[in-house]
Structures are given as structure tokens and as C-alpha cells.
mmCIF file with all atom_site columns, C-alpha atoms in Angstrom:
data_model
loop_
_atom_site.group_PDB
_atom_site.id
_atom_site.type_symbol
_atom_site.label_atom_id
_atom_site.label_alt_id
_atom_site.label_comp_id
_atom_site.label_asym_id
_atom_site.label_entity_id
_atom_site.label_seq_id
_atom_site.pdbx_PDB_ins_code
_atom_site.Cartn_x
_atom_site.Cartn_y
_atom_site.Cartn_z
_atom_site.occupancy
_atom_site.B_iso_or_equiv
_atom_site.pdbx_formal_charge
_atom_site.auth_seq_id
_atom_site.auth_comp_id
_atom_site.auth_asym_id
_atom_site.auth_atom_id
_atom_site.pdbx_PDB_model_num
ATOM 1   C CA . GLU A 1 1   ? -55.166 -29.656 22.941  1.00 50.00 ? 1   GLU A CA 1
ATOM 2   C CA . THR A 1 2   ? -57.570 -28.049 20.501  1.00 55.00 ? 2   THR A CA 1
ATOM 3   C CA . GLY A 1 3   ? -59.983 -26.526 23.015  1.00 92.00 ? 3   GLY A CA 1
ATOM 4   C CA . VAL A 1 4   ? -62.812 -28.526 21.468  1.00 97.00 ? 4   VAL A CA 1
ATOM 5   C CA . THR A 1 5   ? -63.219 -32.080 22.748  1.00 97.00 ? 5   THR A CA 1
ATOM 6   C CA . GLN A 1 6   ? -65.333 -34.720 21.067  1.00 98.00 ? 6   GLN A CA 1
ATOM 7   C CA . THR A 1 7   ? -66.318 -38.098 22.477  1.00 97.00 ? 7   THR A CA 1
ATOM 8   C CA . PRO A 1 8   ? -66.236 -40.864 21.575  1.00 97.00 ? 8   PRO A CA 1
ATOM 9   C CA . ARG A 1 9   ? -63.443 -40.816 18.989  1.00 97.00 ? 9   ARG A CA 1
ATOM 10  C CA . HIS A 1 10  ? -64.730 -43.979 17.342  1.00 97.00 ? 10  HIS A CA 1
ATOM 11  C CA . LEU A 1 11  ? -68.209 -45.481 17.284  1.00 96.00 ? 11  LEU A CA 1
ATOM 12  C CA . VAL A 1 12  ? -69.524 -48.609 15.624  1.00 94.00 ? 12  VAL A CA 1
ATOM 13  C CA . MET A 1 13  ? -73.256 -49.114 15.752  1.00 91.00 ? 13  MET A CA 1
ATOM 14  C CA . GLY A 1 14  ? -75.999 -51.124 14.139  1.00 88.00 ? 14  GLY A CA 1
ATOM 15  C CA . MET A 1 15  ? -78.785 -49.483 12.190  1.00 87.00 ? 15  MET A CA 1
ATOM 16  C CA . THR A 1 16  ? -81.279 -49.974 15.006  1.00 86.00 ? 16  THR A CA 1
ATOM 17  C CA . ASN A 1 17  ? -79.109 -48.581 17.810  1.00 87.00 ? 17  ASN A CA 1
ATOM 18  C CA . LYS A 1 18  ? -79.408 -45.211 19.513  1.00 93.00 ? 18  LYS A CA 1
ATOM 19  C CA . LYS A 1 19  ? -76.253 -43.379 20.450  1.00 95.00 ? 19  LYS A CA 1
ATOM 20  C CA . SER A 1 20  ? -75.104 -39.832 21.112  1.00 97.00 ? 20  SER A CA 1
ATOM 21  C CA . LEU A 1 21  ? -72.033 -37.836 20.150  1.00 97.00 ? 21  LEU A CA 1
ATOM 22  C CA . LYS A 1 22  ? -70.756 -35.219 22.561  1.00 98.00 ? 22  LYS A CA 1
ATOM 23  C CA . CYS A 1 23  ? -68.845 -32.002 21.979  1.00 98.00 ? 23  CYS A CA 1
ATOM 24  C CA . GLU A 1 24  ? -67.467 -29.634 24.581  1.00 97.00 ? 24  GLU A CA 1
ATOM 25  C CA . GLN A 1 25  ? -65.645 -26.331 24.167  1.00 96.00 ? 25  GLN A CA 1
ATOM 26  C CA . HIS A 1 26  ? -63.970 -24.152 26.771  1.00 91.00 ? 26  HIS A CA 1
ATOM 27  C CA . LEU A 1 27  ? -63.021 -21.280 24.493  1.00 94.00 ? 27  LEU A CA 1
ATOM 28  C CA . GLY A 1 28  ? -65.863 -18.961 25.494  1.00 92.00 ? 28  GLY A CA 1
ATOM 29  C CA . HIS A 1 29  ? -67.400 -19.169 22.028  1.00 93.00 ? 29  HIS A CA 1
ATOM 30  C CA . ASN A 1 30  ? -71.078 -18.558 21.423  1.00 91.00 ? 30  ASN A CA 1
ATOM 31  C CA . ALA A 1 31  ? -71.542 -20.543 18.209  1.00 92.00 ? 31  ALA A CA 1
ATOM 32  C CA . MET A 1 32  ? -71.241 -24.289 17.719  1.00 94.00 ? 32  MET A CA 1
ATOM 33  C CA . TYR A 1 33  ? -71.482 -26.410 14.593  1.00 95.00 ? 33  TYR A CA 1
ATOM 34  C CA . TRP A 1 34  ? -71.875 -30.030 13.506  1.00 97.00 ? 34  TRP A CA 1
ATOM 35  C CA . TYR A 1 35  ? -70.237 -31.091 10.235  1.00 97.00 ? 35  TYR A CA 1
ATOM 36  C CA . LYS A 1 36  ? -70.172 -34.389 8.361   1.00 97.00 ? 36  LYS A CA 1
ATOM 37  C CA . GLN A 1 37  ? -66.988 -35.261 6.469   1.00 96.00 ? 37  GLN A CA 1
ATOM 38  C CA . SER A 1 38  ? -67.071 -38.056 3.904   1.00 93.00 ? 38  SER A CA 1
ATOM 39  C CA . ALA A 1 39  ? -64.221 -39.139 1.641   1.00 87.00 ? 39  ALA A CA 1
ATOM 40  C CA . LYS A 1 40  ? -63.720 -36.939 -1.427  1.00 80.00 ? 40  LYS A CA 1
ATOM 41  C CA . LYS A 1 41  ? -66.445 -34.509 -0.357  1.00 87.00 ? 41  LYS A CA 1
ATOM 42  C CA . PRO A 1 42  ? -66.328 -31.023 1.159   1.00 90.00 ? 42  PRO A CA 1
ATOM 43  C CA . LEU A 1 43  ? -67.264 -30.574 4.781   1.00 94.00 ? 43  LEU A CA 1
ATOM 44  C CA . GLU A 1 44  ? -71.068 -30.684 4.961   1.00 94.00 ? 44  GLU A CA 1
ATOM 45  C CA . LEU A 1 45  ? -72.581 -28.352 7.515   1.00 94.00 ? 45  LEU A CA 1
ATOM 46  C CA . MET A 1 46  ? -75.382 -30.054 9.420   1.00 95.00 ? 46  MET A CA 1
ATOM 47  C CA . PHE A 1 47  ? -76.440 -27.712 12.212  1.00 94.00 ? 47  PHE A CA 1
ATOM 48  C CA . VAL A 1 48  ? -75.521 -24.281 13.586  1.00 92.00 ? 48  VAL A CA 1
ATOM 49  C CA . TYR A 1 49  ? -76.251 -23.033 17.095  1.00 92.00 ? 49  TYR A CA 1
ATOM 50  C CA . ASN A 1 50  ? -75.795 -19.410 18.120  1.00 86.00 ? 50  ASN A CA 1
ATOM 51  C CA . PHE A 1 51  ? -76.240 -18.661 21.821  1.00 83.00 ? 51  PHE A CA 1
ATOM 52  C CA . LYS A 1 52  ? -77.861 -22.115 22.271  1.00 82.00 ? 52  LYS A CA 1
ATOM 53  C CA . GLU A 1 53  ? -80.469 -21.414 19.574  1.00 83.00 ? 53  GLU A CA 1
ATOM 54  C CA . GLN A 1 54  ? -80.465 -23.444 16.380  1.00 84.00 ? 54  GLN A CA 1
ATOM 55  C CA . THR A 1 55  ? -80.008 -21.040 13.495  1.00 83.00 ? 55  THR A CA 1
ATOM 56  C CA . GLU A 1 56  ? -79.495 -23.493 10.672  1.00 83.00 ? 56  GLU A CA 1
ATOM 57  C CA . ASN A 1 57  ? -80.573 -27.026 9.857   1.00 83.00 ? 57  ASN A CA 1
ATOM 58  C CA . ASN A 1 58  ? -79.082 -27.929 6.520   1.00 82.00 ? 58  ASN A CA 1
ATOM 59  C CA . SER A 1 59  ? -81.828 -30.345 5.416   1.00 87.00 ? 59  SER A CA 1
ATOM 60  C CA . VAL A 1 60  ? -80.527 -33.030 7.732   1.00 93.00 ? 60  VAL A CA 1
ATOM 61  C CA . PRO A 1 61  ? -82.624 -36.209 8.073   1.00 93.00 ? 61  PRO A CA 1
ATOM 62  C CA . SER A 1 62  ? -84.559 -36.500 11.324  1.00 93.00 ? 62  SER A CA 1
ATOM 63  C CA . ARG A 1 63  ? -82.523 -39.536 12.365  1.00 94.00 ? 63  ARG A CA 1
ATOM 64  C CA . PHE A 1 64  ? -79.954 -36.927 13.443  1.00 96.00 ? 64  PHE A CA 1
ATOM 65  C CA . SER A 1 65  ? -81.165 -34.841 16.374  1.00 95.00 ? 65  SER A CA 1
ATOM 66  C CA . PRO A 1 66  ? -78.985 -32.066 17.821  1.00 95.00 ? 66  PRO A CA 1
ATOM 67  C CA . GLU A 1 67  ? -79.138 -30.691 21.328  1.00 95.00 ? 67  GLU A CA 1
ATOM 68  C CA . CYS A 1 68  ? -77.389 -27.626 22.751  1.00 95.00 ? 68  CYS A CA 1
ATOM 69  C CA . PRO A 1 69  ? -78.075 -27.294 26.489  1.00 93.00 ? 69  PRO A CA 1
ATOM 70  C CA . ASN A 1 70  ? -75.613 -24.399 26.890  1.00 92.00 ? 70  ASN A CA 1
ATOM 71  C CA . SER A 1 71  ? -72.989 -22.538 24.885  1.00 89.00 ? 71  SER A CA 1
ATOM 72  C CA . SER A 1 72  ? -70.259 -24.988 25.902  1.00 94.00 ? 72  SER A CA 1
ATOM 73  C CA . HIS A 1 73  ? -71.894 -28.288 25.063  1.00 96.00 ? 73  HIS A CA 1
ATOM 74  C CA . LEU A 1 74  ? -73.369 -29.781 21.930  1.00 96.00 ? 74  LEU A CA 1
ATOM 75  C CA . PHE A 1 75  ? -74.792 -33.232 21.343  1.00 97.00 ? 75  PHE A CA 1
ATOM 76  C CA . LEU A 1 76  ? -75.808 -35.157 18.263  1.00 97.00 ? 76  LEU A CA 1
ATOM 77  C CA . HIS A 1 77  ? -78.318 -37.910 18.975  1.00 97.00 ? 77  HIS A CA 1
ATOM 78  C CA . LEU A 1 78  ? -78.328 -40.744 16.469  1.00 95.00 ? 78  LEU A CA 1
ATOM 79  C CA . HIS A 1 79  ? -81.201 -43.107 15.785  1.00 93.00 ? 79  HIS A CA 1
ATOM 80  C CA . THR A 1 80  ? -81.887 -45.679 13.069  1.00 92.00 ? 80  THR A CA 1
ATOM 81  C CA . LEU A 1 81  ? -78.934 -44.645 10.934  1.00 92.00 ? 81  LEU A CA 1
ATOM 82  C CA . GLN A 1 82  ? -78.155 -45.899 7.438   1.00 93.00 ? 82  GLN A CA 1
ATOM 83  C CA . PRO A 1 83  ? -74.852 -47.266 6.080   1.00 93.00 ? 83  PRO A CA 1
ATOM 84  C CA . GLU A 1 84  ? -74.341 -44.047 4.100   1.00 93.00 ? 84  GLU A CA 1
ATOM 85  C CA . ASP A 1 85  ? -74.206 -42.175 7.402   1.00 95.00 ? 85  ASP A CA 1
ATOM 86  C CA . SER A 1 86  ? -70.778 -43.690 8.073   1.00 95.00 ? 86  SER A CA 1
ATOM 87  C CA . ALA A 1 87  ? -68.397 -40.719 8.142   1.00 96.00 ? 87  ALA A CA 1
ATOM 88  C CA . LEU A 1 88  ? -66.283 -38.475 10.340  1.00 97.00 ? 88  LEU A CA 1
ATOM 89  C CA . TYR A 1 89  ? -68.487 -36.133 12.386  1.00 98.00 ? 89  TYR A CA 1
ATOM 90  C CA . LEU A 1 90  ? -66.781 -32.932 13.376  1.00 98.00 ? 90  LEU A CA 1
ATOM 91  C CA . CYS A 1 91  ? -67.814 -30.347 15.926  1.00 98.00 ? 91  CYS A CA 1
ATOM 92  C CA . ALA A 1 92  ? -66.561 -26.770 15.767  1.00 96.00 ? 92  ALA A CA 1
ATOM 93  C CA . SER A 1 93  ? -67.004 -23.545 17.684  1.00 95.00 ? 93  SER A CA 1
ATOM 94  C CA . SER A 1 94  ? -66.418 -19.859 17.003  1.00 93.00 ? 94  SER A CA 1
ATOM 95  C CA . GLN A 1 95  ? -67.488 -16.379 17.947  1.00 88.00 ? 95  GLN A CA 1
ATOM 96  C CA . ALA A 1 96  ? -70.671 -15.830 15.941  1.00 74.00 ? 96  ALA A CA 1
ATOM 97  C CA . ARG A 1 97  ? -69.789 -12.869 13.778  1.00 68.00 ? 97  ARG A CA 1
ATOM 98  C CA . ARG A 1 98  ? -69.467 -12.283 10.058  1.00 64.00 ? 98  ARG A CA 1
ATOM 99  C CA . GLY A 1 99  ? -66.858 -14.803 8.748   1.00 64.00 ? 99  GLY A CA 1
ATOM 100 C CA . ASN A 1 100 ? -63.877 -13.020 10.234  1.00 81.00 ? 100 ASN A CA 1
ATOM 101 C CA . GLN A 1 101 ? -63.671 -15.516 13.058  1.00 87.00 ? 101 GLN A CA 1
ATOM 102 C CA . PRO A 1 102 ? -61.890 -18.844 12.655  1.00 92.00 ? 102 PRO A CA 1
ATOM 103 C CA . GLN A 1 103 ? -63.649 -22.020 13.595  1.00 94.00 ? 103 GLN A CA 1
ATOM 104 C CA . HIS A 1 104 ? -61.996 -24.320 16.108  1.00 96.00 ? 104 HIS A CA 1
ATOM 105 C CA . PHE A 1 105 ? -62.574 -27.994 15.408  1.00 97.00 ? 105 PHE A CA 1
ATOM 106 C CA . GLY A 1 106 ? -62.480 -31.098 17.522  1.00 97.00 ? 106 GLY A CA 1
ATOM 107 C CA . ASP A 1 107 ? -60.825 -34.232 16.181  1.00 96.00 ? 107 ASP A CA 1
ATOM 108 C CA . GLY A 1 108 ? -64.154 -35.785 15.335  1.00 97.00 ? 108 GLY A CA 1
ATOM 109 C CA . THR A 1 109 ? -65.997 -39.022 15.906  1.00 97.00 ? 109 THR A CA 1
ATOM 110 C CA . ARG A 1 110 ? -65.400 -41.723 13.299  1.00 97.00 ? 110 ARG A CA 1
ATOM 111 C CA . LEU A 1 111 ? -68.800 -43.373 12.916  1.00 96.00 ? 111 LEU A CA 1
ATOM 112 C CA . SER A 1 112 ? -69.296 -46.742 11.263  1.00 94.00 ? 112 SER A CA 1
ATOM 113 C CA . ILE A 1 113 ? -72.777 -48.128 10.662  1.00 93.00 ? 113 ILE A CA 1
ATOM 114 C CA . LEU A 1 114 ? -73.005 -51.886 10.299  1.00 89.00 ? 114 LEU A CA 1
ATOM 115 C CA . SER B 2 1   ? -74.979 -23.009 -8.575  1.00 86.00 ? 1   SER B CA 1
ATOM 116 C CA . GLN B 2 2   ? -72.454 -22.225 -5.880  1.00 87.00 ? 2   GLN B CA 1
ATOM 117 C CA . LYS B 2 3   ? -69.063 -23.873 -6.111  1.00 91.00 ? 3   LYS B CA 1
ATOM 118 C CA . ILE B 2 4   ? -65.708 -23.797 -4.354  1.00 94.00 ? 4   ILE B CA 1
ATOM 119 C CA . GLU B 2 5   ? -62.974 -25.531 -6.324  1.00 94.00 ? 5   GLU B CA 1
ATOM 120 C CA . GLN B 2 6   ? -59.493 -26.281 -5.100  1.00 93.00 ? 6   GLN B CA 1
ATOM 121 C CA . ASN B 2 7   ? -57.075 -26.777 -7.940  1.00 79.00 ? 7   ASN B CA 1
ATOM 122 C CA . SER B 2 8   ? -56.314 -30.421 -7.609  1.00 75.00 ? 8   SER B CA 1
ATOM 123 C CA . GLU B 2 9   ? -56.981 -33.242 -5.227  1.00 79.00 ? 9   GLU B CA 1
ATOM 124 C CA . ALA B 2 10  ? -53.291 -33.909 -4.759  1.00 90.00 ? 10  ALA B CA 1
ATOM 125 C CA . LEU B 2 11  ? -50.090 -31.928 -5.145  1.00 94.00 ? 11  LEU B CA 1
ATOM 126 C CA . ASN B 2 12  ? -46.625 -33.460 -4.821  1.00 95.00 ? 12  ASN B CA 1
ATOM 127 C CA . ILE B 2 13  ? -43.538 -31.283 -4.525  1.00 96.00 ? 13  ILE B CA 1
ATOM 128 C CA . GLN B 2 14  ? -39.925 -31.604 -3.491  1.00 97.00 ? 14  GLN B CA 1
ATOM 129 C CA . GLU B 2 15  ? -38.699 -30.309 -0.157  1.00 97.00 ? 15  GLU B CA 1
ATOM 130 C CA . GLY B 2 16  ? -37.485 -26.707 -0.343  1.00 97.00 ? 16  GLY B CA 1
ATOM 131 C CA . LYS B 2 17  ? -39.775 -25.749 -3.227  1.00 97.00 ? 17  LYS B CA 1
ATOM 132 C CA . THR B 2 18  ? -42.779 -23.451 -2.972  1.00 98.00 ? 18  THR B CA 1
ATOM 133 C CA . ALA B 2 19  ? -46.178 -25.087 -2.914  1.00 96.00 ? 19  ALA B CA 1
ATOM 134 C CA . THR B 2 20  ? -49.011 -23.094 -4.473  1.00 97.00 ? 20  THR B CA 1
ATOM 135 C CA . LEU B 2 21  ? -52.604 -24.112 -3.848  1.00 97.00 ? 21  LEU B CA 1
ATOM 136 C CA . THR B 2 22  ? -55.587 -22.535 -5.574  1.00 97.00 ? 22  THR B CA 1
ATOM 137 C CA . CYS B 2 23  ? -59.126 -21.861 -4.407  1.00 97.00 ? 23  CYS B CA 1
ATOM 138 C CA . ASN B 2 24  ? -61.715 -20.589 -6.907  1.00 97.00 ? 24  ASN B CA 1
ATOM 139 C CA . TYR B 2 25  ? -65.306 -19.772 -6.050  1.00 97.00 ? 25  TYR B CA 1
ATOM 140 C CA . THR B 2 26  ? -68.490 -19.180 -8.009  1.00 95.00 ? 26  THR B CA 1
ATOM 141 C CA . ASN B 2 27  ? -71.700 -17.446 -6.934  1.00 93.00 ? 27  ASN B CA 1
ATOM 142 C CA . TYR B 2 28  ? -70.481 -16.497 -3.479  1.00 93.00 ? 28  TYR B CA 1
ATOM 143 C CA . SER B 2 29  ? -69.943 -12.985 -2.167  1.00 91.00 ? 29  SER B CA 1
ATOM 144 C CA . PRO B 2 30  ? -67.359 -13.426 0.573   1.00 91.00 ? 30  PRO B CA 1
ATOM 145 C CA . ALA B 2 31  ? -66.040 -10.734 2.845   1.00 89.00 ? 31  ALA B CA 1
ATOM 146 C CA . TYR B 2 32  ? -63.467 -13.145 4.292   1.00 92.00 ? 32  TYR B CA 1
ATOM 147 C CA . LEU B 2 33  ? -61.576 -16.189 3.141   1.00 95.00 ? 33  LEU B CA 1
ATOM 148 C CA . GLN B 2 34  ? -59.811 -18.655 5.435   1.00 96.00 ? 34  GLN B CA 1
ATOM 149 C CA . TRP B 2 35  ? -57.336 -21.500 5.029   1.00 98.00 ? 35  TRP B CA 1
ATOM 150 C CA . TYR B 2 36  ? -57.174 -24.593 7.220   1.00 98.00 ? 36  TYR B CA 1
ATOM 151 C CA . ARG B 2 37  ? -54.832 -27.542 7.533   1.00 98.00 ? 37  ARG B CA 1
ATOM 152 C CA . GLN B 2 38  ? -56.140 -31.044 8.220   1.00 97.00 ? 38  GLN B CA 1
ATOM 153 C CA . ASP B 2 39  ? -54.002 -34.033 9.155   1.00 96.00 ? 39  ASP B CA 1
ATOM 154 C CA . PRO B 2 40  ? -55.308 -37.613 8.838   1.00 93.00 ? 40  PRO B CA 1
ATOM 155 C CA . GLY B 2 41  ? -57.688 -38.499 11.665  1.00 90.00 ? 41  GLY B CA 1
ATOM 156 C CA . ARG B 2 42  ? -57.704 -34.937 13.006  1.00 94.00 ? 42  ARG B CA 1
ATOM 157 C CA . GLY B 2 43  ? -59.993 -31.945 12.711  1.00 96.00 ? 43  GLY B CA 1
ATOM 158 C CA . PRO B 2 44  ? -59.063 -28.931 10.553  1.00 97.00 ? 44  PRO B CA 1
ATOM 159 C CA . VAL B 2 45  ? -56.799 -26.344 12.131  1.00 97.00 ? 45  VAL B CA 1
ATOM 160 C CA . PHE B 2 46  ? -57.080 -22.640 11.245  1.00 96.00 ? 46  PHE B CA 1
ATOM 161 C CA . LEU B 2 47  ? -54.041 -21.136 9.509   1.00 97.00 ? 47  LEU B CA 1
ATOM 162 C CA . LEU B 2 48  ? -54.827 -17.738 7.987   1.00 96.00 ? 48  LEU B CA 1
ATOM 163 C CA . LEU B 2 49  ? -57.671 -15.349 7.293   1.00 95.00 ? 49  LEU B CA 1
ATOM 164 C CA . ILE B 2 50  ? -57.740 -12.656 4.621   1.00 95.00 ? 50  ILE B CA 1
ATOM 165 C CA . ARG B 2 51  ? -60.317 -9.915  4.118   1.00 93.00 ? 51  ARG B CA 1
ATOM 166 C CA . GLU B 2 52  ? -61.771 -8.870  0.774   1.00 92.00 ? 52  GLU B CA 1
ATOM 167 C CA . ASN B 2 53  ? -59.947 -5.544  0.889   1.00 91.00 ? 53  ASN B CA 1
ATOM 168 C CA . GLU B 2 54  ? -56.579 -7.184  1.587   1.00 93.00 ? 54  GLU B CA 1
ATOM 169 C CA . LYS B 2 55  ? -54.506 -8.343  -1.338  1.00 88.00 ? 55  LYS B CA 1
ATOM 170 C CA . GLU B 2 56  ? -52.010 -10.397 0.599   1.00 96.00 ? 56  GLU B CA 1
ATOM 171 C CA . LYS B 2 57  ? -51.426 -11.811 4.080   1.00 96.00 ? 57  LYS B CA 1
ATOM 172 C CA . ARG B 2 58  ? -48.294 -13.486 5.417   1.00 97.00 ? 58  ARG B CA 1
ATOM 173 C CA . LYS B 2 59  ? -47.503 -15.656 8.417   1.00 95.00 ? 59  LYS B CA 1
ATOM 174 C CA . GLU B 2 60  ? -44.019 -17.120 8.651   1.00 96.00 ? 60  GLU B CA 1
ATOM 175 C CA . ARG B 2 61  ? -43.604 -19.338 5.547   1.00 97.00 ? 61  ARG B CA 1
ATOM 176 C CA . LEU B 2 62  ? -47.258 -18.978 4.549   1.00 98.00 ? 62  LEU B CA 1
ATOM 177 C CA . LYS B 2 63  ? -48.696 -16.400 2.157   1.00 98.00 ? 63  LYS B CA 1
ATOM 178 C CA . VAL B 2 64  ? -52.294 -15.955 1.042   1.00 98.00 ? 64  VAL B CA 1
ATOM 179 C CA . THR B 2 65  ? -53.650 -13.729 -1.711  1.00 97.00 ? 65  THR B CA 1
ATOM 180 C CA . PHE B 2 66  ? -57.273 -12.849 -2.378  1.00 96.00 ? 66  PHE B CA 1
ATOM 181 C CA . ASP B 2 67  ? -58.503 -11.484 -5.707  1.00 95.00 ? 67  ASP B CA 1
ATOM 182 C CA . THR B 2 68  ? -62.241 -10.728 -5.638  1.00 94.00 ? 68  THR B CA 1
ATOM 183 C CA . THR B 2 69  ? -62.236 -9.854  -9.329  1.00 94.00 ? 69  THR B CA 1
ATOM 184 C CA . LEU B 2 70  ? -60.869 -13.258 -10.312 1.00 95.00 ? 70  LEU B CA 1
ATOM 185 C CA . LYS B 2 71  ? -62.806 -14.869 -7.431  1.00 96.00 ? 71  LYS B CA 1
ATOM 186 C CA . GLN B 2 72  ? -59.664 -16.668 -6.421  1.00 96.00 ? 72  GLN B CA 1
ATOM 187 C CA . SER B 2 73  ? -57.316 -17.175 -3.499  1.00 97.00 ? 73  SER B CA 1
ATOM 188 C CA . LEU B 2 74  ? -53.786 -18.527 -3.725  1.00 97.00 ? 74  LEU B CA 1
ATOM 189 C CA . PHE B 2 75  ? -52.069 -20.189 -0.771  1.00 98.00 ? 75  PHE B CA 1
ATOM 190 C CA . HIS B 2 76  ? -48.275 -20.444 -0.839  1.00 98.00 ? 76  HIS B CA 1
ATOM 191 C CA . ILE B 2 77  ? -45.939 -22.413 1.398   1.00 98.00 ? 77  ILE B CA 1
ATOM 192 C CA . THR B 2 78  ? -42.342 -21.378 0.816   1.00 98.00 ? 78  THR B CA 1
ATOM 193 C CA . ALA B 2 79  ? -39.325 -23.562 1.646   1.00 98.00 ? 79  ALA B CA 1
ATOM 194 C CA . SER B 2 80  ? -41.680 -26.506 2.018   1.00 98.00 ? 80  SER B CA 1
ATOM 195 C CA . GLN B 2 81  ? -40.859 -29.340 4.412   1.00 98.00 ? 81  GLN B CA 1
ATOM 196 C CA . PRO B 2 82  ? -42.116 -32.924 4.710   1.00 97.00 ? 82  PRO B CA 1
ATOM 197 C CA . ALA B 2 83  ? -43.931 -31.799 7.887   1.00 98.00 ? 83  ALA B CA 1
ATOM 198 C CA . ASP B 2 84  ? -46.104 -29.548 5.681   1.00 98.00 ? 84  ASP B CA 1
ATOM 199 C CA . SER B 2 85  ? -47.677 -32.670 4.153   1.00 98.00 ? 85  SER B CA 1
ATOM 200 C CA . ALA B 2 86  ? -51.405 -32.483 4.916   1.00 97.00 ? 86  ALA B CA 1
ATOM 201 C CA . THR B 2 87  ? -54.728 -31.593 3.341   1.00 96.00 ? 87  THR B CA 1
ATOM 202 C CA . TYR B 2 88  ? -55.373 -27.864 2.995   1.00 97.00 ? 88  TYR B CA 1
ATOM 203 C CA . LEU B 2 89  ? -58.919 -26.518 2.942   1.00 97.00 ? 89  LEU B CA 1
ATOM 204 C CA . CYS B 2 90  ? -60.136 -23.117 1.872   1.00 97.00 ? 90  CYS B CA 1
ATOM 205 C CA . ALA B 2 91  ? -63.309 -21.711 3.411   1.00 96.00 ? 91  ALA B CA 1
ATOM 206 C CA . LEU B 2 92  ? -65.285 -18.540 2.887   1.00 94.00 ? 92  LEU B CA 1
ATOM 207 C CA . ASP B 2 93  ? -68.300 -16.777 4.282   1.00 90.00 ? 93  ASP B CA 1
ATOM 208 C CA . ASP B 2 94  ? -71.135 -15.443 2.149   1.00 89.00 ? 94  ASP B CA 1
ATOM 209 C CA . ARG B 2 95  ? -73.052 -12.211 2.652   1.00 85.00 ? 95  ARG B CA 1
ATOM 210 C CA . GLY B 2 96  ? -76.606 -12.952 3.663   1.00 78.00 ? 96  GLY B CA 1
ATOM 211 C CA . SER B 2 97  ? -75.900 -16.386 5.081   1.00 81.00 ? 97  SER B CA 1
ATOM 212 C CA . THR B 2 98  ? -76.181 -17.504 8.711   1.00 78.00 ? 98  THR B CA 1
ATOM 213 C CA . LEU B 2 99  ? -73.857 -15.574 11.012  1.00 75.00 ? 99  LEU B CA 1
ATOM 214 C CA . GLY B 2 100 ? -70.552 -17.392 11.351  1.00 80.00 ? 100 GLY B CA 1
ATOM 215 C CA . ARG B 2 101 ? -71.327 -19.930 8.637   1.00 86.00 ? 101 ARG B CA 1
ATOM 216 C CA . LEU B 2 102 ? -68.410 -21.014 6.439   1.00 91.00 ? 102 LEU B CA 1
ATOM 217 C CA . TYR B 2 103 ? -68.407 -22.853 3.122   1.00 93.00 ? 103 TYR B CA 1
ATOM 218 C CA . PHE B 2 104 ? -65.533 -25.273 2.565   1.00 95.00 ? 104 PHE B CA 1
ATOM 219 C CA . GLY B 2 105 ? -63.775 -26.620 -0.503  1.00 95.00 ? 105 GLY B CA 1
ATOM 220 C CA . ARG B 2 106 ? -62.863 -30.302 -0.823  1.00 94.00 ? 106 ARG B CA 1
ATOM 221 C CA . GLY B 2 107 ? -59.242 -29.638 -0.029  1.00 95.00 ? 107 GLY B CA 1
ATOM 222 C CA . THR B 2 108 ? -55.899 -30.284 -1.697  1.00 95.00 ? 108 THR B CA 1
ATOM 223 C CA . GLN B 2 109 ? -53.705 -33.070 -0.346  1.00 95.00 ? 109 GLN B CA 1
ATOM 224 C CA . LEU B 2 110 ? -50.128 -31.820 -0.325  1.00 97.00 ? 110 LEU B CA 1
ATOM 225 C CA . THR B 2 111 ? -47.194 -34.231 -0.139  1.00 97.00 ? 111 THR B CA 1
ATOM 226 C CA . VAL B 2 112 ? -43.691 -32.840 0.298   1.00 98.00 ? 112 VAL B CA 1
ATOM 227 C CA . TRP B 2 113 ? -41.003 -35.431 -0.419  1.00 96.00 ? 113 TRP B CA 1
ATOM 228 C CA . PRO B 2 114 ? -37.402 -35.195 0.769   1.00 93.00 ? 114 PRO B CA 1
#
């Protein structure tokens, strides 16, 4: 039990579909993050939310749309994705302070675009 | 440009030996450096954090050093076991960046054989 739960664990979708990824944390953290992990590449930060406010968008294409309704929940809405978007999408949470706080990760959603 | 380099993609060692993993960074000014473990199909799990003014940190069989002059961290696993086989990621913060944001290396895949 990591404290950060992501659903679904696996998702296969066509390029014209719309789907959403969900992340939930019960650790009392005030910051949440979306990362993309592709083979042989470092974790790529996509979005950062602090106290439900988006504080960073790392030049992510608009086909990815985040939503943070409260400090415990984070969504990533997907629309008209491309094959190169196939990857592991990880959610994390932490206390939003200078980097002396560890990030707690979920086990990710493995996304495959047909 | 900014870079975080972890010594090699893969490291293979015999059980009982000490594994040493390297993390070098360029054009970052971190106050903290963290190490994570990632198993296949799972999210990264936090292991250790070291501050810029700390030379060394230990936790059971794990030891981390941080040299801000060399811009390098070393991660040691002593008396290694097959169960230590995983990918190890280093991560650091950067002064002036978004609160709580971490920058990750690509990771080193460690295999400990009996």
C-alpha cells in the first residue's frame, strides 16, 4: 500500500478516444504531480499542483488536460492521443516545500495508444 | 544545459559485494538530493535524502554521499542481495524552481546474482 492509488492500471485506447486517469492520495499532502515515464528516458514532469493550483505545466500538449478538484485527487484527461504518448503515467504527492520532502508515487497507469 | 547522469544503465554484481551507483549533475544548484528504488511495473519508492551540508547519510545497508564541489552523489548498497535488484533513481531539487519540484536521472538497473 503506497498511499497513492492510480486507476486504471492499464489502458488501451484508440487515437480518437477520450479517457481519464485518476489519482488519489490519503497522505495529507498538499502537492500532486503527473509524470510520464518512457523507456530509457528520465521521468518527465508534466504538471504540478500545489494546494489545488497548477504551478507548473512543462510544455505539455493540450491533448493532456489535468484537473485537481481538491488536494487529495488528481485527474489527467486524455483526448486525441498519438502513438508516441504510449508510456507509463505516474502520479506522485508530497508536502510542497523546498526539495527536502520525498515524493510518494502510485504504481502508474500503463497507457497504450493504438 | 542541465543534465543528471547516472553512471551506467546497468550494473551487475555478485551477492555479498558492495554496489556503488553514481549520480553526477550539471547546471543545477540543489539543496537536497534523493534516491529512489523502482521495481518493474511499480512506481519509484523513496529510500534516502541527503542535504547539501551533509557529507554522508546511512540507513541500514544503504549509504549516500553528496559532494557539491564535485557535483556528485554516490549510493552504496553493502552486502548486496538478489532482492536489491531494481532500478535506482537519483533526484534533486534546484534553487529557484517550482516548490517541491524534483529532477530525476534515467536510473541505473542493478542486478545482484547469487
